[in-house]
Amino acid sequence: MTTTAPPSRRPRRSGVSPSLRRYGAALKSPRGLVGIIVILVLALLSVSAPLLFPDGYDVQSSESLLAPSFTHLFGTDELGRDIFVRSLYGLRTDFSIIVVAVPVSMILGTILGLIGALSRVAGTIVQRVLDIILGFPGLVLGICIVLVVGPGWVSLVIAITISGLPAFGRLARAALMSQMQREYVTAAETLGVSRLTVLGRHILPNAIDPILVQGAVFVVQAIFIEAALSIVGLGIQPPQPSLGALLNVGTRFINQAPTYILGPTVLLLLLALAFSLLADALNETVNRK
Amino acid sequence: MSAKIPQENREVLLDVHDLVVTFDTPAGTIRAVDGVSFELKRGQILGIVGESGSGKSVTSRAVMGMVRSPGVIESGEIALSGNDLRRLNAKQLRRRRGKDLAMIFQDPQAALNPVMRIGAQIEESLLIHGSDKATAKSRSLELLDQVGIPNPTTAAERYPHEFSGGMKQRVVIAIALANSPSLLIADEPTTALDVTIQAQILDLIRTLRDDLGVAILFITHDMGVVAELCDDVVVMYHGRIVEKGPVEQVLRAPRDPYTISLMDAVPRIDAPLRPTPPATPKPVLEVNELRTDVNTNRRGLFRRPEPIFAVNGVSLQVSEGETLGLVGESGCGKSTLSRTIVGINKAASGSITIDGRDVTGRGPRDRRFISNNIQYVFQDPYSSLNPRRTAGQSLEEALVVVGVPASEIRARCEDLMERVGLNADQLDRYPYAFSGGQRQRIGIARALAARPKVLILDEPVSALDVSIQAQILELLKDLQDELGVGYLFISHDLAVVRNISHRVAVMYRGQLVEQGTTAQVFDNPRDEYTRKLLSSTPGLNERFTR
Amino acid sequence: MTRFLLRKLPSVALVIVVSSIIAFLLPRLAPGDPAAALAGADATPEQVAAIREQSGLDDPLIAQYINWITGIFRGDFGNSYIFQRPVAELVLDRLESTLELAALATVIMIVVGLTLGILSGSPRAKVSRGVLDVLNTLLLATPPFLTGLLLILVFGVTWRLLPVSGEVGLLENPEIGIQYLLLPAFALALPQAAVVARLVQTSMQNVRGEDFVDLAFAKGASPRRITYRHVLRNSLGTAVVAIGLRIGELLGGAIVIEAIFARNGLGQLAVQAVQDRDYFIIQILILGAVILAVLIQIITEIALAALDPRIRLEA
């Protein structure tokens, strides 16, 4: 009997997993690098907003509708509140929506798309439902949700989650369909591996790439849906700020204070652009063989 | 043969001199074609042979002036009737292309524009080079007739998807011939086709040479085709020409070591047969009057869909340590048959018996029994392994399913790897780090993991280069002798089937038209279809055996 | 074609019936009582009850639904609670505004989208490719409302070239009407055009790798001919599908654009109706949106079949 520890059962892997390698490459590409840095900076700003401006976003003063200056980077609004502070808090609202709605939509959509693997009938029904959702433009869907839930954070999250389902569902289903044709899936099945294991081990990992790319694309859409609904007054309600809600008020003062919308617009664009860059970079590396 | 040889006095049409084509890749510059020189005379067929990556296709594309980016013609001369094509500018070259030199592509399915009528596609090549509409139209009908397409007038109005693969290739040839070019470049023009169709296309190409005197540069990997068709041959390896000369000389008495090994690897239609396996054959797989319905259309509202039997009353058996070769062309039902045996497709009637146990019903217990006893090896080594799982993980999956205890798995994996001629320390590599042949070895190892009694090998070597093919065939024979597994070996390649099989079955339109020992089927075929198949197979006949 | 339409009929009918039920139920799922909202903040419970009775809100749901549907077939879309006018009138009043906006935006989207897509899907020099790529990425990342705001800032506030608020019907005064229409239409169209362009570009790049493009090249075809006769021709299907999908998005975007440019269109009507829980308006607008989406989808399929001989119109 030897006393040495049993050899590690987990086999060592020489060579990194192909998918991890590719995601790493995506972040190293110029686009991906710029994207991730901008996202991280914005996220940091929004997280630290309460620390930087502990008085909150509703500090009013008599200096209303000022143009940008060093004291008020983005100027002030109609109630004399600092728009920079409100924008940071608005960014926070946007991030909070993204962080909840996007992952939920991704996971739910993927599960719905994969249902077809277990039951053909259920798969068909799910597809029909997703087709119907797809028929609704994002905003119309949002309006329907607002109608039922009432305007605010919750209805935004629900609307965004639902509007993302068709795309994720389709990608998952497409991956499912193409993987079912692959010989290694047939191989696993002839070996006698169970359906669920095949799903988890062979199909899901191969569906993840396009779903991840779509996730990054969808963040941009989520930001836009929030902004659009808030602009027409059906999103985040005052006095709580969000990037869209700021634009909603800003457009009303566009002639008196054209600089009002500048700050929130720049932040919104930066955020959207950063995520599209990331999506582009991911897409490129993922599609490279 | 002698009629082809005396051509010394013929004029040189194409003179390629010291051609170098490089590809800039992230990993560095690759010289895909490295100093290639050859001549092609009028009315001559010159074969360029080589395995994948030898640079034969790049050479042919370089002559056409269509090397794909990032490939660049670095240096060299490509002289057509004495004019160096490389000195022409893009516009001048465009005027020559399609007029003086034309190309036939490998995959006729992909080479025709799916949304253009056949006639319009032929006319286009005439219109580009200045003919008027009416002439183009009548000429295109003439061409369709010339390449053997029935009813040219109606055919011209059709779209590519309405034609079979062989017919499409004829159309592609018609397009190439439109302006009566003096040089025709054919890049593996029959590789995507069935042997009987291949024989027809080769016939057509030969007739065109004889009737029109067109010179043909014929790129292929198939030594048999070279032997049948070409006058001279150039053998390429790693971007260089290793040997060139008249076909008879190169194939019969190759001098270069690579050519020698290549010729040794080619399965010959007249090589000695495998010795018959030891007596007392115990059948491990028996298929009786099997039928499989592949009509997947859902039942209509008023009528049941007509069954389509891809497998229609097939009976065969495979014994321990024996190989049954199953030959047939695409669409004959051989893949459906194998998929029915392992349970991917459902049997409509008949029975499947494994080791004396009827498993046609496929109860849950049957399934386990089937997967323990019958395993499958796939055609495409690139798609039969999950790119995200290491070789070890793929083997592990197979071992876990048959209940090998976790403590033994690593050892068993290592054992399997060594058994198929790989190193145990390659277990933790991902598939991308393996070559096609190595992947196929892993596929075989995975199939052997459950220690099955029968392996179904579905075209296991047809995606591989001929030298790798020979190695895999040797491996399969060794494994069979060692483990006593029975093989059902499916292939469209008669030479390969002859090489590995003890007995052979020929499948045609869902039925077995002939079954017998390898010697019987190859030497005394009784069925007409078998005879046609045999005569279509381009052979390295006695003339070329060393 | 007729056979195709006939075969499609059942599924189209099903979609419309289901969505009519959803359109009917959705507003009723919401908390709050429209009668109370109608009656105003200081109404007595009796007044609220009277209003509810009068508007038929007390009837069972099924009766209300049947009432509504049969009304639609008679051209009676019900009465708006808020405006106290027939919904049909309200919708017709606003239809012109939205129709003009959507039509012009669709045209701009198709023209700009195809042009940009073809330009970036054709081989060209590194610099111009880079410029096109950046332009497209920027447009893709900018949603209609942002394009709108930027256009307002540039053309309406800084240079004061075009009016940015309000509208004049084209039928009334084409010359001034188009001035009011241009900015919102561009704002609405450009982001969608970018999506169309990207899809056309990707499709063209994929098609360019096909063997038949090599064959055309081997025929001696000019780059121009290859791009238009072979590559683009095979990418048109993608373009049609993309355009079909984007028209729906475009209509959704009209809601925001109308808000930003202070246009009195259907989008504004919808927003108002949602805020005030005006059932009949919401119902008919949702139903209308679904019917339009179905129509667009059928037209897309027909166009697709016309473009590709491999597709036959069989549902």
PDB file of N, CA, C and O in Angstrom, chain B residues 267-317:
ATOM      1  N   PRO B 267      -5.505   1.341 -53.574  1.00  0.00           N
ATOM      2  CA  PRO B 267      -6.040  -0.026 -53.558  1.00  0.00           C
ATOM      3  C   PRO B 267      -6.252  -0.490 -54.988  1.00  0.00           C
ATOM      4  O   PRO B 267      -6.845   0.223 -55.794  1.00  0.00           O
ATOM      5  N   ARG B 268      -5.710  -1.633 -55.308  1.00  0.00           N
ATOM      6  CA  ARG B 268      -5.791  -2.112 -56.677  1.00  0.00           C
ATOM      7  C   ARG B 268      -6.949  -3.062 -56.852  1.00  0.00           C
ATOM      8  O   ARG B 268      -7.264  -3.848 -55.977  1.00  0.00           O
ATOM      9  N   ILE B 269      -7.490  -3.023 -58.026  1.00  0.00           N
ATOM     10  CA  ILE B 269      -8.635  -3.868 -58.308  1.00  0.00           C
ATOM     11  C   ILE B 269      -8.171  -5.285 -58.607  1.00  0.00           C
ATOM     12  O   ILE B 269      -8.952  -6.201 -58.750  1.00  0.00           O
ATOM     13  N   ASP B 270      -6.837  -5.476 -58.677  1.00  0.00           N
ATOM     14  CA  ASP B 270      -6.338  -6.822 -58.978  1.00  0.00           C
ATOM     15  C   ASP B 270      -5.360  -7.315 -57.908  1.00  0.00           C
ATOM     16  O   ASP B 270      -4.641  -8.272 -58.109  1.00  0.00           O
ATOM     17  N   ALA B 271      -5.343  -6.618 -56.768  1.00  0.00           N
ATOM     18  CA  ALA B 271      -4.464  -7.060 -55.687  1.00  0.00           C
ATOM     19  C   ALA B 271      -4.992  -8.374 -55.126  1.00  0.00           C
ATOM     20  O   ALA B 271      -6.161  -8.703 -55.307  1.00  0.00           O
ATOM     21  N   PRO B 272      -4.122  -9.141 -54.426  1.00  0.00           N
ATOM     22  CA  PRO B 272      -4.622 -10.384 -53.845  1.00  0.00           C
ATOM     23  C   PRO B 272      -5.735 -10.101 -52.829  1.00  0.00           C
ATOM     24  O   PRO B 272      -5.727  -9.074 -52.166  1.00  0.00           O
ATOM     25  N   LEU B 273      -6.682 -11.020 -52.767  1.00  0.00           N
ATOM     26  CA  LEU B 273      -7.804 -10.830 -51.855  1.00  0.00           C
ATOM     27  C   LEU B 273      -7.399 -11.145 -50.430  1.00  0.00           C
ATOM     28  O   LEU B 273      -6.380 -11.786 -50.180  1.00  0.00           O
ATOM     29  N   ARG B 274      -8.217 -10.695 -49.482  1.00  0.00           N
ATOM     30  CA  ARG B 274      -7.965 -11.036 -48.079  1.00  0.00           C
ATOM     31  C   ARG B 274      -8.208 -12.521 -47.877  1.00  0.00           C
ATOM     32  O   ARG B 274      -9.161 -13.067 -48.429  1.00  0.00           O
ATOM     33  N   PRO B 275      -7.385 -13.150 -47.078  1.00  0.00           N
ATOM     34  CA  PRO B 275      -7.652 -14.561 -46.806  1.00  0.00           C
ATOM     35  C   PRO B 275      -8.990 -14.700 -46.087  1.00  0.00           C
ATOM     36  O   PRO B 275      -9.364 -13.841 -45.300  1.00  0.00           O
ATOM     37  N   THR B 276      -9.707 -15.775 -46.384  1.00  0.00           N
ATOM     38  CA  THR B 276     -11.000 -15.969 -45.726  1.00  0.00           C
ATOM     39  C   THR B 276     -10.806 -16.189 -44.238  1.00  0.00           C
ATOM     40  O   THR B 276      -9.803 -16.764 -43.822  1.00  0.00           O
ATOM     41  N   PRO B 277     -11.727 -15.715 -43.423  1.00  0.00           N
ATOM     42  CA  PRO B 277     -11.570 -15.845 -41.974  1.00  0.00           C
ATOM     43  C   PRO B 277     -11.693 -17.306 -41.580  1.00  0.00           C
ATOM     44  O   PRO B 277     -12.234 -18.112 -42.337  1.00  0.00           O
ATOM     45  N   PRO B 278     -11.193 -17.646 -40.420  1.00  0.00           N
ATOM     46  CA  PRO B 278     -11.271 -19.033 -39.939  1.00  0.00           C
ATOM     47  C   PRO B 278     -12.704 -19.554 -40.015  1.00  0.00           C
ATOM     48  O   PRO B 278     -13.643 -18.777 -39.910  1.00  0.00           O
ATOM     49  N   ALA B 279     -12.832 -20.843 -40.191  1.00  0.00           N
ATOM     50  CA  ALA B 279     -14.154 -21.441 -40.386  1.00  0.00           C
ATOM     51  C   ALA B 279     -15.044 -21.249 -39.157  1.00  0.00           C
ATOM     52  O   ALA B 279     -14.774 -20.430 -38.310  1.00  0.00           O
ATOM     53  N   THR B 280     -16.096 -22.007 -39.067  1.00  0.00           N
ATOM     54  CA  THR B 280     -17.118 -21.876 -38.040  1.00  0.00           C
ATOM     55  C   THR B 280     -17.613 -20.444 -37.896  1.00  0.00           C
ATOM     56  O   THR B 280     -17.458 -19.819 -36.867  1.00  0.00           O
ATOM     57  N   PRO B 281     -18.152 -19.904 -38.981  1.00  0.00           N
ATOM     58  CA  PRO B 281     -18.667 -18.534 -38.867  1.00  0.00           C
ATOM     59  C   PRO B 281     -19.904 -18.503 -37.975  1.00  0.00           C
ATOM     60  O   PRO B 281     -20.825 -19.278 -38.165  1.00  0.00           O
ATOM     61  N   LYS B 282     -19.834 -17.637 -37.001  1.00  0.00           N
ATOM     62  CA  LYS B 282     -20.988 -17.493 -36.108  1.00  0.00           C
ATOM     63  C   LYS B 282     -21.609 -16.132 -36.395  1.00  0.00           C
ATOM     64  O   LYS B 282     -21.003 -15.103 -36.129  1.00  0.00           O
ATOM     65  N   PRO B 283     -22.788 -16.124 -37.000  1.00  0.00           N
ATOM     66  CA  PRO B 283     -23.370 -14.829 -37.372  1.00  0.00           C
ATOM     67  C   PRO B 283     -23.697 -13.994 -36.135  1.00  0.00           C
ATOM     68  O   PRO B 283     -24.342 -14.481 -35.211  1.00  0.00           O
ATOM     69  N   VAL B 284     -23.189 -12.744 -36.118  1.00  0.00           N
ATOM     70  CA  VAL B 284     -23.507 -11.871 -34.987  1.00  0.00           C
ATOM     71  C   VAL B 284     -24.575 -10.856 -35.360  1.00  0.00           C
ATOM     72  O   VAL B 284     -25.283 -10.342 -34.506  1.00  0.00           O
ATOM     73  N   LEU B 285     -24.672 -10.576 -36.655  1.00  0.00           N
ATOM     74  CA  LEU B 285     -25.725  -9.651 -37.088  1.00  0.00           C
ATOM     75  C   LEU B 285     -26.489 -10.303 -38.222  1.00  0.00           C
ATOM     76  O   LEU B 285     -25.901 -10.733 -39.215  1.00  0.00           O
ATOM     77  N   GLU B 286     -27.789 -10.399 -38.054  1.00  0.00           N
ATOM     78  CA  GLU B 286     -28.608 -10.942 -39.133  1.00  0.00           C
ATOM     79  C   GLU B 286     -29.741  -9.977 -39.436  1.00  0.00           C
ATOM     80  O   GLU B 286     -30.459  -9.546 -38.541  1.00  0.00           O
ATOM     81  N   VAL B 287     -29.846  -9.654 -40.703  1.00  0.00           N
ATOM     82  CA  VAL B 287     -30.928  -8.768 -41.129  1.00  0.00           C
ATOM     83  C   VAL B 287     -31.794  -9.557 -42.083  1.00  0.00           C
ATOM     84  O   VAL B 287     -31.294 -10.196 -43.010  1.00  0.00           O
ATOM     85  N   ASN B 288     -33.112  -9.535 -41.820  1.00  0.00           N
ATOM     86  CA  ASN B 288     -34.000 -10.355 -42.618  1.00  0.00           C
ATOM     87  C   ASN B 288     -35.124  -9.547 -43.238  1.00  0.00           C
ATOM     88  O   ASN B 288     -35.922  -8.953 -42.518  1.00  0.00           O
ATOM     89  N   GLU B 289     -35.158  -9.523 -44.561  1.00  0.00           N
ATOM     90  CA  GLU B 289     -36.263  -8.881 -45.285  1.00  0.00           C
ATOM     91  C   GLU B 289     -36.599  -7.502 -44.722  1.00  0.00           C
ATOM     92  O   GLU B 289     -37.755  -7.138 -44.538  1.00  0.00           O
ATOM     93  N   LEU B 290     -35.573  -6.712 -44.462  1.00  0.00           N
ATOM     94  CA  LEU B 290     -35.777  -5.425 -43.813  1.00  0.00           C
ATOM     95  C   LEU B 290     -36.297  -4.387 -44.799  1.00  0.00           C
ATOM     96  O   LEU B 290     -35.835  -4.294 -45.932  1.00  0.00           O
ATOM     97  N   ARG B 291     -37.264  -3.601 -44.333  1.00  0.00           N
ATOM     98  CA  ARG B 291     -37.752  -2.473 -45.129  1.00  0.00           C
ATOM     99  C   ARG B 291     -37.789  -1.231 -44.243  1.00  0.00           C
ATOM    100  O   ARG B 291     -38.172  -1.299 -43.086  1.00  0.00           O
ATOM    101  N   THR B 292     -37.386  -0.108 -44.817  1.00  0.00           N
ATOM    102  CA  THR B 292     -37.438   1.143 -44.075  1.00  0.00           C
ATOM    103  C   THR B 292     -38.162   2.194 -44.897  1.00  0.00           C
ATOM    104  O   THR B 292     -37.838   2.415 -46.061  1.00  0.00           O
ATOM    105  N   ASP B 293     -39.144   2.810 -44.257  1.00  0.00           N
ATOM    106  CA  ASP B 293     -39.930   3.847 -44.929  1.00  0.00           C
ATOM    107  C   ASP B 293     -39.330   5.209 -44.555  1.00  0.00           C
ATOM    108  O   ASP B 293     -39.223   5.553 -43.388  1.00  0.00           O
ATOM    109  N   VAL B 294     -38.903   5.963 -45.562  1.00  0.00           N
ATOM    110  CA  VAL B 294     -38.286   7.251 -45.252  1.00  0.00           C
ATOM    111  C   VAL B 294     -39.181   8.424 -45.646  1.00  0.00           C
ATOM    112  O   VAL B 294     -38.743   9.554 -45.678  1.00  0.00           O
ATOM    113  N   ASN B 295     -40.437   8.123 -45.949  1.00  0.00           N
ATOM    114  CA  ASN B 295     -41.331   9.236 -46.263  1.00  0.00           C
ATOM    115  C   ASN B 295     -41.694   9.940 -44.960  1.00  0.00           C
ATOM    116  O   ASN B 295     -42.459   9.454 -44.152  1.00  0.00           O
ATOM    117  N   THR B 296     -41.103  11.122 -44.771  1.00  0.00           N
ATOM    118  CA  THR B 296     -41.302  11.812 -43.489  1.00  0.00           C
ATOM    119  C   THR B 296     -42.476  12.771 -43.542  1.00  0.00           C
ATOM    120  O   THR B 296     -42.795  13.409 -42.548  1.00  0.00           O
ATOM    121  N   ASN B 297     -43.106  12.886 -44.715  1.00  0.00           N
ATOM    122  CA  ASN B 297     -44.252  13.797 -44.786  1.00  0.00           C
ATOM    123  C   ASN B 297     -45.297  13.386 -43.782  1.00  0.00           C
ATOM    124  O   ASN B 297     -45.563  12.207 -43.591  1.00  0.00           O
ATOM    125  N   ARG B 298     -45.880  14.377 -43.162  1.00  0.00           N
ATOM    126  CA  ARG B 298     -46.930  14.037 -42.234  1.00  0.00           C
ATOM    127  C   ARG B 298     -48.133  13.520 -43.008  1.00  0.00           C
ATOM    128  O   ARG B 298     -48.309  13.795 -44.192  1.00  0.00           O
ATOM    129  N   ARG B 299     -48.928  12.790 -42.318  1.00  0.00           N
ATOM    130  CA  ARG B 299     -50.111  12.227 -42.927  1.00  0.00           C
ATOM    131  C   ARG B 299     -51.008  13.368 -43.433  1.00  0.00           C
ATOM    132  O   ARG B 299     -51.233  14.349 -42.741  1.00  0.00           O
ATOM    133  N   GLY B 300     -51.454  13.252 -44.669  1.00  0.00           N
ATOM    134  CA  GLY B 300     -52.322  14.285 -45.235  1.00  0.00           C
ATOM    135  C   GLY B 300     -53.691  14.233 -44.581  1.00  0.00           C
ATOM    136  O   GLY B 300     -53.990  13.332 -43.779  1.00  0.00           O
ATOM    137  N   LEU B 301     -54.517  15.168 -44.921  1.00  0.00           N
ATOM    138  CA  LEU B 301     -55.829  15.242 -44.308  1.00  0.00           C
ATOM    139  C   LEU B 301     -56.695  14.073 -44.751  1.00  0.00           C
ATOM    140  O   LEU B 301     -57.428  13.488 -43.972  1.00  0.00           O
ATOM    141  N   PHE B 302     -56.552  13.707 -46.029  1.00  0.00           N
ATOM    142  CA  PHE B 302     -57.464  12.705 -46.567  1.00  0.00           C
ATOM    143  C   PHE B 302     -56.806  11.386 -46.898  1.00  0.00           C
ATOM    144  O   PHE B 302     -57.446  10.368 -47.018  1.00  0.00           O
ATOM    145  N   ARG B 303     -55.479  11.434 -47.110  1.00  0.00           N
ATOM    146  CA  ARG B 303     -54.876  10.165 -47.494  1.00  0.00           C
ATOM    147  C   ARG B 303     -53.591   9.951 -46.724  1.00  0.00           C
ATOM    148  O   ARG B 303     -52.963  10.912 -46.279  1.00  0.00           O
ATOM    149  N   ARG B 304     -53.217   8.702 -46.619  1.00  0.00           N
ATOM    150  CA  ARG B 304     -51.927   8.396 -46.012  1.00  0.00           C
ATOM    151  C   ARG B 304     -50.848   8.645 -47.035  1.00  0.00           C
ATOM    152  O   ARG B 304     -51.059   8.417 -48.220  1.00  0.00           O
ATOM    153  N   PRO B 305     -49.683   9.113 -46.586  1.00  0.00           N
ATOM    154  CA  PRO B 305     -48.619   9.307 -47.567  1.00  0.00           C
ATOM    155  C   PRO B 305     -48.169   7.951 -48.105  1.00  0.00           C
ATOM    156  O   PRO B 305     -48.149   6.959 -47.383  1.00  0.00           O
ATOM    157  N   GLU B 306     -47.834   7.899 -49.383  1.00  0.00           N
ATOM    158  CA  GLU B 306     -47.289   6.690 -49.968  1.00  0.00           C
ATOM    159  C   GLU B 306     -45.962   6.382 -49.275  1.00  0.00           C
ATOM    160  O   GLU B 306     -45.129   7.277 -49.128  1.00  0.00           O
ATOM    161  N   PRO B 307     -45.752   5.141 -48.835  1.00  0.00           N
ATOM    162  CA  PRO B 307     -44.451   4.852 -48.228  1.00  0.00           C
ATOM    163  C   PRO B 307     -43.352   4.906 -49.290  1.00  0.00           C
ATOM    164  O   PRO B 307     -43.579   4.534 -50.440  1.00  0.00           O
ATOM    165  N   ILE B 308     -42.190   5.405 -48.901  1.00  0.00           N
ATOM    166  CA  ILE B 308     -41.031   5.358 -49.784  1.00  0.00           C
ATOM    167  C   ILE B 308     -40.021   4.445 -49.101  1.00  0.00           C
ATOM    168  O   ILE B 308     -39.502   4.787 -48.039  1.00  0.00           O
ATOM    169  N   PHE B 309     -39.798   3.290 -49.684  1.00  0.00           N
ATOM    170  CA  PHE B 309     -38.893   2.353 -49.034  1.00  0.00           C
ATOM    171  C   PHE B 309     -37.470   2.562 -49.550  1.00  0.00           C
ATOM    172  O   PHE B 309     -37.129   2.140 -50.647  1.00  0.00           O
ATOM    173  N   ALA B 310     -36.652   3.233 -48.723  1.00  0.00           N
ATOM    174  CA  ALA B 310     -35.251   3.426 -49.100  1.00  0.00           C
ATOM    175  C   ALA B 310     -34.523   2.094 -48.981  1.00  0.00           C
ATOM    176  O   ALA B 310     -33.559   1.828 -49.686  1.00  0.00           O
ATOM    177  N   VAL B 311     -34.993   1.283 -48.049  1.00  0.00           N
ATOM    178  CA  VAL B 311     -34.484  -0.081 -47.925  1.00  0.00           C
ATOM    179  C   VAL B 311     -35.680  -0.985 -48.152  1.00  0.00           C
ATOM    180  O   VAL B 311     -36.683  -0.877 -47.452  1.00  0.00           O
ATOM    181  N   ASN B 312     -35.591  -1.834 -49.149  1.00  0.00           N
ATOM    182  CA  ASN B 312     -36.786  -2.555 -49.557  1.00  0.00           C
ATOM    183  C   ASN B 312     -36.518  -4.064 -49.627  1.00  0.00           C
ATOM    184  O   ASN B 312     -36.189  -4.600 -50.672  1.00  0.00           O
ATOM    185  N   GLY B 313     -36.631  -4.713 -48.468  1.00  0.00           N
ATOM    186  CA  GLY B 313     -36.470  -6.162 -48.431  1.00  0.00           C
ATOM    187  C   GLY B 313     -35.025  -6.606 -48.518  1.00  0.00           C
ATOM    188  O   GLY B 313     -34.643  -7.335 -49.423  1.00  0.00           O
ATOM    189  N   VAL B 314     -34.215  -6.146 -47.574  1.00  0.00           N
ATOM    190  CA  VAL B 314     -32.803  -6.507 -47.582  1.00  0.00           C
ATOM    191  C   VAL B 314     -32.528  -7.587 -46.542  1.00  0.00           C
ATOM    192  O   VAL B 314     -32.984  -7.496 -45.406  1.00  0.00           O
ATOM    193  N   SER B 315     -31.802  -8.616 -46.952  1.00  0.00           N
ATOM    194  CA  SER B 315     -31.369  -9.654 -46.008  1.00  0.00           C
ATOM    195  C   SER B 315     -29.865  -9.801 -46.100  1.00  0.00           C
ATOM    196  O   SER B 315     -29.323  -9.900 -47.202  1.00  0.00           O
ATOM    197  N   LEU B 316     -29.209  -9.786 -44.972  1.00  0.00           N
ATOM    198  CA  LEU B 316     -27.767 -10.035 -44.986  1.00  0.00           C
ATOM    199  C   LEU B 316     -27.343 -10.511 -43.615  1.00  0.00           C
ATOM    200  O   LEU B 316     -28.103 -10.421 -42.644  1.00  0.00           O
ATOM    201  N   GLN B 317     -26.128 -11.039 -43.532  1.00  0.00           N
ATOM    202  CA  GLN B 317     -25.608 -11.357 -42.212  1.00  0.00           C
ATOM    203  C   GLN B 317     -24.111 -11.112 -42.151  1.00  0.00           C
ATOM    204  O   GLN B 317     -23.399 -11.188 -43.145  1.00  0.00           O
TER     205      GLN B 317
END
